[in-house]
Amino acid sequence: MELYRLLQQQGFGGRKECKQLIEYGLVELNGEIVDNYRQQVELADIRQLVVDDKPWDVVSGPLYLLFHKPPNYETSHKPQHNPGIYRLLPYQFGNLGITAVGRLDVDTTGLILLTNDGQFVHALSSPKKQVPKCYQVTLKHAASEEFIAKLQTGVYLNDEGEEFAADSIEQLDSHVILLTITQGKYHQVKRMVAAASNRVEQLHRISLGSVELGELPQGEWRHLSAEELAGLGWS
Ligand code: URA
C-alpha cells in the first residue's frame, strides 16, 4: 500500500494531510525519513513509525483500551462545560473512531473502557449482560446499618418503575463503601445513595467485570490484554 494511505488508515487524517506530513519530511519509517508519499509499505514491515518526532504504535485491528478518567473531564466527543476525555488520548485515536463504553460523570474518576469496536460497546452496555461495575463511594454521612440495608434490599429511583439494589457492598470505613451494581442508569450510584438518605462526596470506579483499574495513573491509558478481553467474554 502507498505510505499516505497507510497513514490515513492509522488515523493521521485525510489524504491531503497525510501526503503533506510525508512531503514535509515528518514521517520516519524504520529509522529513515521517507518523503515520497507513494512509497510502497506493508504493515508487517513496519518496526518503527515516527510521525512529527513522536513514535506511534501501528494499529492493525480494533482497539480496546483502559483509561483512568481524571475529574473535571466530560465523557463526550462534544463536551459542553469541561474538556472531553478524548483530548487525553493520542490524536491518532480520535480519527480511528474511539469511543467510551458507557459514561462517567464529570466529577467521577476511575476506569473507563474505550474502543472503536461498536459491537464491543453494544455487548458490554447491554442490560442483559449485567456486567458488574464496582465504585468506591465516599459518603457525606457515615454509612449506618439502615443505609447499607436499604442499598442491599433496593431503592426506587425517580422515573424508574423498579427497585435498584446493590449487587454487593463492602464497608471500608465509616464514610467509604465499595458498591457494585450491574446496571448503568443515569447517575445511578448518586441516585441510589440519595434514595437511601445519604450523599455521594466522591465517586471512583475501580473495576468493570473482571477488569481492574489497578495502579494506572489518572489521565493515562493502556491496551487491554488478551486475558482481560477474554474475561469480558470477548476474544
Ligand atoms: N453512577 C453515578 O452516579 N455517576 C457515575 O459517574 C457513574 C455511576
JSON list of C-alpha atoms and ligand atoms in Angstrom, two decimals:
[
{"chain": "A", "resi": 1, "resn": "MET", "atom": "CA", "xyz": [0.00, 0.00, 0.00]},
{"chain": "A", "resi": 2, "resn": "GLU", "atom": "CA", "xyz": [1.16, 3.58, -0.56]},
{"chain": "A", "resi": 3, "resn": "LEU", "atom": "CA", "xyz": [2.56, 5.25, 2.53]},
{"chain": "A", "resi": 4, "resn": "TYR", "atom": "CA", "xyz": [0.00, 8.07, 2.65]},
{"chain": "A", "resi": 5, "resn": "ARG", "atom": "CA", "xyz": [-2.81, 5.51, 2.59]},
{"chain": "A", "resi": 6, "resn": "LEU", "atom": "CA", "xyz": [-1.25, 3.64, 5.46]},
{"chain": "A", "resi": 7, "resn": "LEU", "atom": "CA", "xyz": [-1.08, 6.89, 7.45]},
{"chain": "A", "resi": 8, "resn": "GLN", "atom": "CA", "xyz": [-4.74, 7.53, 6.67]},
{"chain": "A", "resi": 9, "resn": "GLN", "atom": "CA", "xyz": [-5.61, 4.04, 7.86]},
{"chain": "A", "resi": 10, "resn": "GLN", "atom": "CA", "xyz": [-3.66, 4.72, 11.07]},
{"chain": "A", "resi": 11, "resn": "GLY", "atom": "CA", "xyz": [-5.76, 7.79, 11.83]},
{"chain": "A", "resi": 12, "resn": "PHE", "atom": "CA", "xyz": [-3.38, 10.59, 10.88]},
{"chain": "A", "resi": 13, "resn": "GLY", "atom": "CA", "xyz": [-6.05, 12.48, 8.93]},
{"chain": "A", "resi": 14, "resn": "GLY", "atom": "CA", "xyz": [-7.34, 12.82, 5.39]},
{"chain": "A", "resi": 15, "resn": "ARG", "atom": "CA", "xyz": [-5.48, 12.18, 2.15]},
{"chain": "A", "resi": 16, "resn": "LYS", "atom": "CA", "xyz": [-4.15, 15.73, 1.82]},
{"chain": "A", "resi": 17, "resn": "GLU", "atom": "CA", "xyz": [-2.93, 15.93, 5.43]},
{"chain": "A", "resi": 18, "resn": "CYS", "atom": "CA", "xyz": [-1.18, 12.57, 5.20]},
{"chain": "A", "resi": 19, "resn": "LYS", "atom": "CA", "xyz": [0.54, 13.44, 1.92]},
{"chain": "A", "resi": 20, "resn": "GLN", "atom": "CA", "xyz": [1.73, 16.70, 3.47]},
{"chain": "A", "resi": 21, "resn": "LEU", "atom": "CA", "xyz": [3.09, 15.02, 6.59]},
{"chain": "A", "resi": 22, "resn": "ILE", "atom": "CA", "xyz": [5.22, 12.86, 4.29]},
{"chain": "A", "resi": 23, "resn": "GLU", "atom": "CA", "xyz": [6.27, 15.64, 1.91]},
{"chain": "A", "resi": 24, "resn": "TYR", "atom": "CA", "xyz": [7.33, 17.83, 4.83]},
{"chain": "A", "resi": 25, "resn": "GLY", "atom": "CA", "xyz": [9.67, 15.07, 5.97]},
{"chain": "A", "resi": 26, "resn": "LEU", "atom": "CA", "xyz": [7.76, 14.41, 9.19]},
{"chain": "A", "resi": 27, "resn": "VAL", "atom": "CA", "xyz": [7.39, 10.66, 8.69]},
{"chain": "A", "resi": 28, "resn": "GLU", "atom": "CA", "xyz": [10.13, 8.25, 9.66]},
{"chain": "A", "resi": 29, "resn": "LEU", "atom": "CA", "xyz": [9.81, 4.56, 8.88]},
{"chain": "A", "resi": 30, "resn": "ASN", "atom": "CA", "xyz": [12.14, 2.04, 10.49]},
{"chain": "A", "resi": 31, "resn": "GLY", "atom": "CA", "xyz": [14.64, 4.80, 11.28]},
{"chain": "A", "resi": 32, "resn": "GLU", "atom": "CA", "xyz": [14.58, 6.58, 7.89]},
{"chain": "A", "resi": 33, "resn": "ILE", "atom": "CA", "xyz": [12.69, 9.67, 6.77]},
{"chain": "A", "resi": 34, "resn": "VAL", "atom": "CA", "xyz": [10.50, 8.84, 3.78]},
{"chain": "A", "resi": 35, "resn": "ASP", "atom": "CA", "xyz": [9.37, 11.86, 1.75]},
{"chain": "A", "resi": 36, "resn": "ASN", "atom": "CA", "xyz": [7.75, 10.05, -1.17]},
{"chain": "A", "resi": 37, "resn": "TYR", "atom": "CA", "xyz": [4.11, 9.56, -0.31]},
{"chain": "A", "resi": 38, "resn": "ARG", "atom": "CA", "xyz": [3.73, 6.89, -2.96]},
{"chain": "A", "resi": 39, "resn": "GLN", "atom": "CA", "xyz": [6.36, 4.66, -1.35]},
{"chain": "A", "resi": 40, "resn": "GLN", "atom": "CA", "xyz": [5.01, 1.12, -1.04]},
{"chain": "A", "resi": 41, "resn": "VAL", "atom": "CA", "xyz": [4.85, -0.22, 2.50]},
{"chain": "A", "resi": 42, "resn": "GLU", "atom": "CA", "xyz": [3.15, -3.13, 4.25]},
{"chain": "A", "resi": 43, "resn": "LEU", "atom": "CA", "xyz": [2.02, -3.14, 7.87]},
{"chain": "A", "resi": 44, "resn": "ALA", "atom": "CA", "xyz": [4.04, -6.25, 8.58]},
{"chain": "A", "resi": 45, "resn": "ASP", "atom": "CA", "xyz": [7.28, -4.49, 7.53]},
{"chain": "A", "resi": 46, "resn": "ILE", "atom": "CA", "xyz": [6.92, -1.62, 9.99]},
{"chain": "A", "resi": 47, "resn": "ARG", "atom": "CA", "xyz": [9.12, -2.00, 13.05]},
{"chain": "A", "resi": 48, "resn": "GLN", "atom": "CA", "xyz": [9.04, 1.67, 13.99]},
{"chain": "A", "resi": 49, "resn": "LEU", "atom": "CA", "xyz": [6.82, 4.55, 12.89]},
{"chain": "A", "resi": 50, "resn": "VAL", "atom": "CA", "xyz": [7.71, 8.10, 13.97]},
{"chain": "A", "resi": 51, "resn": "VAL", "atom": "CA", "xyz": [5.42, 10.97, 12.95]},
{"chain": "A", "resi": 52, "resn": "ASP", "atom": "CA", "xyz": [6.26, 14.54, 13.88]},
{"chain": "A", "resi": 53, "resn": "ASP", "atom": "CA", "xyz": [9.02, 13.34, 16.22]},
{"chain": "A", "resi": 54, "resn": "LYS", "atom": "CA", "xyz": [6.68, 11.01, 18.16]},
{"chain": "A", "resi": 55, "resn": "PRO", "atom": "CA", "xyz": [6.77, 7.21, 17.99]},
{"chain": "A", "resi": 56, "resn": "TRP", "atom": "CA", "xyz": [3.39, 5.60, 17.29]},
{"chain": "A", "resi": 57, "resn": "ASP", "atom": "CA", "xyz": [2.07, 2.10, 17.79]},
{"chain": "A", "resi": 58, "resn": "VAL", "atom": "CA", "xyz": [0.96, 0.71, 14.47]},
{"chain": "A", "resi": 59, "resn": "VAL", "atom": "CA", "xyz": [-2.71, -0.22, 14.78]},
{"chain": "A", "resi": 60, "resn": "SER", "atom": "CA", "xyz": [-3.61, -3.41, 12.97]},
{"chain": "A", "resi": 61, "resn": "GLY", "atom": "CA", "xyz": [-7.02, -4.27, 14.39]},
{"chain": "A", "resi": 62, "resn": "PRO", "atom": "CA", "xyz": [-9.72, -2.94, 16.68]},
{"chain": "A", "resi": 63, "resn": "LEU", "atom": "CA", "xyz": [-8.53, -1.06, 19.75]},
{"chain": "A", "resi": 64, "resn": "TYR", "atom": "CA", "xyz": [-9.56, -1.93, 23.30]},
{"chain": "A", "resi": 65, "resn": "LEU", "atom": "CA", "xyz": [-8.23, 0.47, 25.90]},
{"chain": "A", "resi": 66, "resn": "LEU", "atom": "CA", "xyz": [-8.47, 1.01, 29.62]},
{"chain": "A", "resi": 67, "resn": "PHE", "atom": "CA", "xyz": [-8.37, 4.66, 30.67]},
{"chain": "A", "resi": 68, "resn": "HIS", "atom": "CA", "xyz": [-8.16, 6.29, 34.11]},
{"chain": "A", "resi": 69, "resn": "LYS", "atom": "CA", "xyz": [-10.52, 9.25, 33.95]},
{"chain": "A", "resi": 70, "resn": "PRO", "atom": "CA", "xyz": [-9.48, 12.30, 35.95]},
{"chain": "A", "resi": 71, "resn": "PRO", "atom": "CA", "xyz": [-12.08, 14.64, 37.50]},
{"chain": "A", "resi": 72, "resn": "ASN", "atom": "CA", "xyz": [-13.38, 17.64, 35.54]},
{"chain": "A", "resi": 73, "resn": "TYR", "atom": "CA", "xyz": [-13.43, 15.91, 32.15]},
{"chain": "A", "resi": 74, "resn": "GLU", "atom": "CA", "xyz": [-16.61, 15.04, 30.25]},
{"chain": "A", "resi": 75, "resn": "THR", "atom": "CA", "xyz": [-17.09, 11.60, 28.72]},
{"chain": "A", "resi": 76, "resn": "SER", "atom": "CA", "xyz": [-18.18, 13.21, 25.48]},
{"chain": "A", "resi": 77, "resn": "HIS", "atom": "CA", "xyz": [-16.97, 13.91, 21.95]},
{"chain": "A", "resi": 78, "resn": "LYS", "atom": "CA", "xyz": [-18.80, 17.26, 22.17]},
{"chain": "A", "resi": 79, "resn": "PRO", "atom": "CA", "xyz": [-18.12, 18.45, 25.70]},
{"chain": "A", "resi": 80, "resn": "GLN", "atom": "CA", "xyz": [-20.04, 21.48, 26.90]},
{"chain": "A", "resi": 81, "resn": "HIS", "atom": "CA", "xyz": [-18.53, 22.90, 30.07]},
{"chain": "A", "resi": 82, "resn": "ASN", "atom": "CA", "xyz": [-15.30, 20.94, 30.61]},
{"chain": "A", "resi": 83, "resn": "PRO", "atom": "CA", "xyz": [-12.73, 19.39, 28.30]},
{"chain": "A", "resi": 84, "resn": "GLY", "atom": "CA", "xyz": [-13.54, 15.96, 26.90]},
{"chain": "A", "resi": 85, "resn": "ILE", "atom": "CA", "xyz": [-11.60, 12.85, 27.88]},
{"chain": "A", "resi": 86, "resn": "TYR", "atom": "CA", "xyz": [-10.68, 12.16, 24.25]},
{"chain": "A", "resi": 87, "resn": "ARG", "atom": "CA", "xyz": [-8.18, 15.01, 24.23]},
{"chain": "A", "resi": 88, "resn": "LEU", "atom": "CA", "xyz": [-6.12, 12.99, 26.72]},
{"chain": "A", "resi": 89, "resn": "LEU", "atom": "CA", "xyz": [-5.67, 10.20, 24.18]},
{"chain": "A", "resi": 90, "resn": "PRO", "atom": "CA", "xyz": [-3.27, 10.21, 21.24]},
{"chain": "A", "resi": 91, "resn": "TYR", "atom": "CA", "xyz": [-4.55, 12.45, 18.43]},
{"chain": "A", "resi": 92, "resn": "GLN", "atom": "CA", "xyz": [-4.44, 9.45, 16.10]},
{"chain": "A", "resi": 93, "resn": "PHE", "atom": "CA", "xyz": [-7.13, 7.61, 18.13]},
{"chain": "A", "resi": 94, "resn": "GLY", "atom": "CA", "xyz": [-9.72, 10.35, 17.57]},
{"chain": "A", "resi": 95, "resn": "ASN", "atom": "CA", "xyz": [-9.60, 9.64, 13.85]},
{"chain": "A", "resi": 96, "resn": "LEU", "atom": "CA", "xyz": [-9.98, 5.91, 14.45]},
{"chain": "A", "resi": 97, "resn": "GLY", "atom": "CA", "xyz": [-13.42, 6.30, 15.97]},
{"chain": "A", "resi": 98, "resn": "ILE", "atom": "CA", "xyz": [-12.53, 5.58, 19.59]},
{"chain": "A", "resi": 99, "resn": "THR", "atom": "CA", "xyz": [-15.48, 5.89, 21.93]},
{"chain": "A", "resi": 100, "resn": "ALA", "atom": "CA", "xyz": [-16.23, 5.11, 25.58]},
{"chain": "A", "resi": 101, "resn": "VAL", "atom": "CA", "xyz": [-18.19, 2.10, 26.80]},
{"chain": "A", "resi": 102, "resn": "GLY", "atom": "CA", "xyz": [-20.73, 3.99, 28.92]},
{"chain": "A", "resi": 103, "resn": "ARG", "atom": "CA", "xyz": [-20.09, 7.28, 30.68]},
{"chain": "A", "resi": 104, "resn": "LEU", "atom": "CA", "xyz": [-18.79, 8.60, 33.93]},
{"chain": "A", "resi": 105, "resn": "ASP", "atom": "CA", "xyz": [-19.99, 11.93, 35.34]},
{"chain": "A", "resi": 106, "resn": "VAL", "atom": "CA", "xyz": [-17.70, 14.96, 35.11]},
{"chain": "A", "resi": 107, "resn": "ASP", "atom": "CA", "xyz": [-16.69, 14.65, 38.77]},
{"chain": "A", "resi": 108, "resn": "THR", "atom": "CA", "xyz": [-16.38, 10.83, 38.75]},
{"chain": "A", "resi": 109, "resn": "THR", "atom": "CA", "xyz": [-12.90, 9.35, 38.40]},
{"chain": "A", "resi": 110, "resn": "GLY", "atom": "CA", "xyz": [-11.65, 5.91, 37.50]},
{"chain": "A", "resi": 111, "resn": "LEU", "atom": "CA", "xyz": [-11.95, 3.14, 34.99]},
{"chain": "A", "resi": 112, "resn": "ILE", "atom": "CA", "xyz": [-13.42, 3.67, 31.53]},
{"chain": "A", "resi": 113, "resn": "LEU", "atom": "CA", "xyz": [-13.10, 1.25, 28.65]},
{"chain": "A", "resi": 114, "resn": "LEU", "atom": "CA", "xyz": [-12.61, 2.75, 25.20]},
{"chain": "A", "resi": 115, "resn": "THR", "atom": "CA", "xyz": [-12.82, 1.06, 21.83]},
{"chain": "A", "resi": 116, "resn": "ASN", "atom": "CA", "xyz": [-13.50, 1.54, 18.13]},
{"chain": "A", "resi": 117, "resn": "ASP", "atom": "CA", "xyz": [-15.38, -1.77, 18.01]},
{"chain": "A", "resi": 118, "resn": "GLY", "atom": "CA", "xyz": [-19.09, -0.90, 18.03]},
{"chain": "A", "resi": 119, "resn": "GLN", "atom": "CA", "xyz": [-20.10, -4.48, 18.78]},
{"chain": "A", "resi": 120, "resn": "PHE", "atom": "CA", "xyz": [-17.98, -4.46, 21.93]},
{"chain": "A", "resi": 121, "resn": "VAL", "atom": "CA", "xyz": [-19.70, -1.27, 23.11]},
{"chain": "A", "resi": 122, "resn": "HIS", "atom": "CA", "xyz": [-23.08, -2.77, 22.36]},
{"chain": "A", "resi": 123, "resn": "ALA", "atom": "CA", "xyz": [-22.36, -6.10, 24.04]},
{"chain": "A", "resi": 124, "resn": "LEU", "atom": "CA", "xyz": [-20.96, -4.59, 27.24]},
{"chain": "A", "resi": 125, "resn": "SER", "atom": "CA", "xyz": [-23.64, -1.92, 27.53]},
{"chain": "A", "resi": 126, "resn": "SER", "atom": "CA", "xyz": [-26.49, -4.37, 27.01]},
{"chain": "A", "resi": 127, "resn": "PRO", "atom": "CA", "xyz": [-28.68, -4.59, 30.14]},
{"chain": "A", "resi": 128, "resn": "LYS", "atom": "CA", "xyz": [-28.90, -8.35, 29.50]},
{"chain": "A", "resi": 129, "resn": "LYS", "atom": "CA", "xyz": [-25.17, -8.76, 30.04]},
{"chain": "A", "resi": 130, "resn": "GLN", "atom": "CA", "xyz": [-25.33, -7.37, 33.62]},
{"chain": "A", "resi": 131, "resn": "VAL", "atom": "CA", "xyz": [-21.65, -6.52, 33.80]},
{"chain": "A", "resi": 132, "resn": "PRO", "atom": "CA", "xyz": [-20.75, -5.70, 37.44]},
{"chain": "A", "resi": 133, "resn": "LYS", "atom": "CA", "xyz": [-19.26, -2.25, 37.95]},
{"chain": "A", "resi": 134, "resn": "CYS", "atom": "CA", "xyz": [-17.57, -1.54, 41.26]},
{"chain": "A", "resi": 135, "resn": "TYR", "atom": "CA", "xyz": [-17.36, 2.00, 42.64]},
{"chain": "A", "resi": 136, "resn": "GLN", "atom": "CA", "xyz": [-15.52, 3.33, 45.65]},
{"chain": "A", "resi": 137, "resn": "VAL", "atom": "CA", "xyz": [-18.02, 5.75, 47.14]},
{"chain": "A", "resi": 138, "resn": "THR", "atom": "CA", "xyz": [-17.10, 8.42, 49.69]},
{"chain": "A", "resi": 139, "resn": "LEU", "atom": "CA", "xyz": [-20.20, 9.49, 51.61]},
{"chain": "A", "resi": 140, "resn": "LYS", "atom": "CA", "xyz": [-21.20, 12.75, 53.24]},
{"chain": "A", "resi": 141, "resn": "HIS", "atom": "CA", "xyz": [-22.68, 10.97, 56.28]},
{"chain": "A", "resi": 142, "resn": "ALA", "atom": "CA", "xyz": [-21.38, 7.84, 57.99]},
{"chain": "A", "resi": 143, "resn": "ALA", "atom": "CA", "xyz": [-22.80, 4.65, 56.48]},
{"chain": "A", "resi": 144, "resn": "SER", "atom": "CA", "xyz": [-25.40, 3.49, 59.02]},
{"chain": "A", "resi": 145, "resn": "GLU", "atom": "CA", "xyz": [-26.71, -0.07, 59.13]},
{"chain": "A", "resi": 146, "resn": "GLU", "atom": "CA", "xyz": [-30.01, 1.23, 57.86]},
{"chain": "A", "resi": 147, "resn": "PHE", "atom": "CA", "xyz": [-28.31, 2.89, 54.89]},
{"chain": "A", "resi": 148, "resn": "ILE", "atom": "CA", "xyz": [-26.46, -0.30, 53.95]},
{"chain": "A", "resi": 149, "resn": "ALA", "atom": "CA", "xyz": [-29.63, -2.36, 54.38]},
{"chain": "A", "resi": 150, "resn": "LYS", "atom": "CA", "xyz": [-31.58, -0.04, 52.07]},
{"chain": "A", "resi": 151, "resn": "LEU", "atom": "CA", "xyz": [-28.99, -0.39, 49.32]},
{"chain": "A", "resi": 152, "resn": "GLN", "atom": "CA", "xyz": [-28.97, -4.16, 49.80]},
{"chain": "A", "resi": 153, "resn": "THR", "atom": "CA", "xyz": [-32.74, -4.57, 49.58]},
{"chain": "A", "resi": 154, "resn": "GLY", "atom": "CA", "xyz": [-33.25, -1.97, 46.86]},
{"chain": "A", "resi": 155, "resn": "VAL", "atom": "CA", "xyz": [-34.38, 1.63, 46.44]},
{"chain": "A", "resi": 156, "resn": "TYR", "atom": "CA", "xyz": [-36.72, 3.31, 43.98]},
{"chain": "A", "resi": 157, "resn": "LEU", "atom": "CA", "xyz": [-35.16, 5.87, 41.65]},
{"chain": "A", "resi": 158, "resn": "ASN", "atom": "CA", "xyz": [-37.26, 8.69, 40.14]},
{"chain": "A", "resi": 159, "resn": "ASP", "atom": "CA", "xyz": [-38.63, 7.81, 36.71]},
{"chain": "A", "resi": 160, "resn": "GLU", "atom": "CA", "xyz": [-37.72, 4.13, 37.04]},
{"chain": "A", "resi": 161, "resn": "GLY", "atom": "CA", "xyz": [-40.57, 1.83, 37.88]},
{"chain": "A", "resi": 162, "resn": "GLU", "atom": "CA", "xyz": [-38.45, -0.72, 39.70]},
{"chain": "A", "resi": 163, "resn": "GLU", "atom": "CA", "xyz": [-36.16, -1.04, 42.69]},
{"chain": "A", "resi": 164, "resn": "PHE", "atom": "CA", "xyz": [-32.40, -0.99, 42.29]},
{"chain": "A", "resi": 165, "resn": "ALA", "atom": "CA", "xyz": [-30.27, -2.96, 44.72]},
{"chain": "A", "resi": 166, "resn": "ALA", "atom": "CA", "xyz": [-26.54, -3.27, 45.15]},
{"chain": "A", "resi": 167, "resn": "ASP", "atom": "CA", "xyz": [-25.02, -6.42, 43.74]},
{"chain": "A", "resi": 168, "resn": "SER", "atom": "CA", "xyz": [-22.62, -6.26, 46.68]},
{"chain": "A", "resi": 169, "resn": "ILE", "atom": "CA", "xyz": [-21.48, -3.74, 49.30]},
{"chain": "A", "resi": 170, "resn": "GLU", "atom": "CA", "xyz": [-18.34, -3.68, 51.36]},
{"chain": "A", "resi": 171, "resn": "GLN", "atom": "CA", "xyz": [-17.74, -1.04, 54.02]},
{"chain": "A", "resi": 172, "resn": "LEU", "atom": "CA", "xyz": [-14.14, 0.23, 54.05]},
{"chain": "A", "resi": 173, "resn": "ASP", "atom": "CA", "xyz": [-14.55, 2.79, 56.81]},
{"chain": "A", "resi": 174, "resn": "SER", "atom": "CA", "xyz": [-17.28, 4.93, 58.36]},
{"chain": "A", "resi": 175, "resn": "HIS", "atom": "CA", "xyz": [-17.68, 7.09, 55.24]},
{"chain": "A", "resi": 176, "resn": "VAL", "atom": "CA", "xyz": [-16.37, 4.86, 52.43]},
{"chain": "A", "resi": 177, "resn": "ILE", "atom": "CA", "xyz": [-18.03, 1.87, 50.79]},
{"chain": "A", "resi": 178, "resn": "LEU", "atom": "CA", "xyz": [-17.37, -0.31, 47.75]},
{"chain": "A", "resi": 179, "resn": "LEU", "atom": "CA", "xyz": [-20.64, -0.57, 45.88]},
{"chain": "A", "resi": 180, "resn": "THR", "atom": "CA", "xyz": [-21.13, -2.94, 42.95]},
{"chain": "A", "resi": 181, "resn": "ILE", "atom": "CA", "xyz": [-24.06, -2.56, 40.57]},
{"chain": "A", "resi": 182, "resn": "THR", "atom": "CA", "xyz": [-24.89, -4.39, 37.38]},
{"chain": "A", "resi": 183, "resn": "GLN", "atom": "CA", "xyz": [-27.00, -1.74, 35.63]},
{"chain": "A", "resi": 184, "resn": "GLY", "atom": "CA", "xyz": [-25.82, 1.56, 34.17]},
{"chain": "A", "resi": 185, "resn": "LYS", "atom": "CA", "xyz": [-28.66, 4.05, 34.65]},
{"chain": "A", "resi": 186, "resn": "TYR", "atom": "CA", "xyz": [-28.03, 7.78, 34.51]},
{"chain": "A", "resi": 187, "resn": "HIS", "atom": "CA", "xyz": [-26.36, 8.96, 37.77]},
{"chain": "A", "resi": 188, "resn": "GLN", "atom": "CA", "xyz": [-27.30, 5.58, 39.22]},
{"chain": "A", "resi": 189, "resn": "VAL", "atom": "CA", "xyz": [-24.92, 5.46, 42.17]},
{"chain": "A", "resi": 190, "resn": "LYS", "atom": "CA", "xyz": [-25.61, 9.05, 43.21]},
{"chain": "A", "resi": 191, "resn": "ARG", "atom": "CA", "xyz": [-29.35, 8.50, 42.95]},
{"chain": "A", "resi": 192, "resn": "MET", "atom": "CA", "xyz": [-29.25, 5.20, 44.85]},
{"chain": "A", "resi": 193, "resn": "VAL", "atom": "CA", "xyz": [-27.22, 6.77, 47.63]},
{"chain": "A", "resi": 194, "resn": "ALA", "atom": "CA", "xyz": [-29.58, 9.77, 47.77]},
{"chain": "A", "resi": 195, "resn": "ALA", "atom": "CA", "xyz": [-32.60, 7.45, 47.85]},
{"chain": "A", "resi": 196, "resn": "ALA", "atom": "CA", "xyz": [-31.02, 5.75, 50.88]},
{"chain": "A", "resi": 197, "resn": "SER", "atom": "CA", "xyz": [-30.76, 9.18, 52.61]},
{"chain": "A", "resi": 198, "resn": "ASN", "atom": "CA", "xyz": [-27.06, 9.89, 52.15]},
{"chain": "A", "resi": 199, "resn": "ARG", "atom": "CA", "xyz": [-24.97, 11.78, 49.61]},
{"chain": "A", "resi": 200, "resn": "VAL", "atom": "CA", "xyz": [-22.00, 10.97, 47.38]},
{"chain": "A", "resi": 201, "resn": "GLU", "atom": "CA", "xyz": [-18.98, 13.17, 48.03]},
{"chain": "A", "resi": 202, "resn": "GLN", "atom": "CA", "xyz": [-16.61, 11.31, 45.72]},
{"chain": "A", "resi": 203, "resn": "LEU", "atom": "CA", "xyz": [-17.12, 8.55, 43.19]},
{"chain": "A", "resi": 204, "resn": "HIS", "atom": "CA", "xyz": [-14.35, 6.43, 41.74]},
{"chain": "A", "resi": 205, "resn": "ARG", "atom": "CA", "xyz": [-14.84, 3.34, 39.53]},
{"chain": "A", "resi": 206, "resn": "ILE", "atom": "CA", "xyz": [-12.31, 0.64, 40.27]},
{"chain": "A", "resi": 207, "resn": "SER", "atom": "CA", "xyz": [-13.47, -2.27, 38.14]},
{"chain": "A", "resi": 208, "resn": "LEU", "atom": "CA", "xyz": [-15.75, -3.36, 35.34]},
{"chain": "A", "resi": 209, "resn": "GLY", "atom": "CA", "xyz": [-16.36, -7.08, 35.10]},
{"chain": "A", "resi": 210, "resn": "SER", "atom": "CA", "xyz": [-13.04, -8.76, 35.78]},
{"chain": "A", "resi": 211, "resn": "VAL", "atom": "CA", "xyz": [-11.03, -5.74, 34.56]},
{"chain": "A", "resi": 212, "resn": "GLU", "atom": "CA", "xyz": [-9.42, -3.70, 37.32]},
{"chain": "A", "resi": 213, "resn": "LEU", "atom": "CA", "xyz": [-8.04, -0.16, 37.22]},
{"chain": "A", "resi": 214, "resn": "GLY", "atom": "CA", "xyz": [-5.08, -1.14, 39.39]},
{"chain": "A", "resi": 215, "resn": "GLU", "atom": "CA", "xyz": [-2.24, 1.37, 39.66]},
{"chain": "A", "resi": 216, "resn": "LEU", "atom": "CA", "xyz": [-2.75, 3.09, 36.29]},
{"chain": "A", "resi": 217, "resn": "PRO", "atom": "CA", "xyz": [-2.23, 6.83, 36.99]},
{"chain": "A", "resi": 218, "resn": "GLN", "atom": "CA", "xyz": [-5.01, 9.36, 36.34]},
{"chain": "A", "resi": 219, "resn": "GLY", "atom": "CA", "xyz": [-5.17, 10.55, 32.74]},
{"chain": "A", "resi": 220, "resn": "GLU", "atom": "CA", "xyz": [-3.26, 7.53, 31.42]},
{"chain": "A", "resi": 221, "resn": "TRP", "atom": "CA", "xyz": [-4.39, 4.63, 29.25]},
{"chain": "A", "resi": 222, "resn": "ARG", "atom": "CA", "xyz": [-3.19, 1.18, 28.26]},
{"chain": "A", "resi": 223, "resn": "HIS", "atom": "CA", "xyz": [-4.30, -1.61, 25.95]},
{"chain": "A", "resi": 224, "resn": "LEU", "atom": "CA", "xyz": [-6.48, -4.34, 27.46]},
{"chain": "A", "resi": 225, "resn": "SER", "atom": "CA", "xyz": [-4.69, -7.68, 27.50]},
{"chain": "A", "resi": 226, "resn": "ALA", "atom": "CA", "xyz": [-6.00, -10.76, 25.71]},
{"chain": "A", "resi": 227, "resn": "GLU", "atom": "CA", "xyz": [-6.80, -12.25, 29.16]},
{"chain": "A", "resi": 228, "resn": "GLU", "atom": "CA", "xyz": [-8.78, -9.17, 30.17]},
{"chain": "A", "resi": 229, "resn": "LEU", "atom": "CA", "xyz": [-10.76, -9.29, 26.91]},
{"chain": "A", "resi": 230, "resn": "ALA", "atom": "CA", "xyz": [-11.44, -12.98, 27.38]},
{"chain": "A", "resi": 231, "resn": "GLY", "atom": "CA", "xyz": [-12.58, -12.25, 30.97]},
{"chain": "A", "resi": 232, "resn": "LEU", "atom": "CA", "xyz": [-15.16, -9.87, 29.49]},
{"chain": "A", "resi": 233, "resn": "GLY", "atom": "CA", "xyz": [-16.35, -12.63, 27.18]},
{"chain": "A", "resi": 234, "resn": "TRP", "atom": "CA", "xyz": [-14.56, -11.11, 24.18]},
{"chain": "A", "resi": 235, "resn": "SER", "atom": "CA", "xyz": [-11.78, -12.66, 22.20]},
{"chain": "B", "resi": 1, "resn": "URA", "atom": "N1", "xyz": [-23.17, 6.48, 38.88]},
{"chain": "B", "resi": 1, "resn": "URA", "atom": "C1", "xyz": [-23.17, 7.83, 39.02]},
{"chain": "B", "resi": 1, "resn": "URA", "atom": "O1", "xyz": [-23.98, 8.39, 39.72]},
{"chain": "B", "resi": 1, "resn": "URA", "atom": "N2", "xyz": [-22.21, 8.52, 38.37]},
{"chain": "B", "resi": 1, "resn": "URA", "atom": "C2", "xyz": [-21.26, 7.94, 37.61]},
{"chain": "B", "resi": 1, "resn": "URA", "atom": "O2", "xyz": [-20.41, 8.63, 37.05]},
{"chain": "B", "resi": 1, "resn": "URA", "atom": "C3", "xyz": [-21.28, 6.55, 37.48]},
{"chain": "B", "resi": 1, "resn": "URA", "atom": "C4", "xyz": [-22.24, 5.84, 38.13]}
]
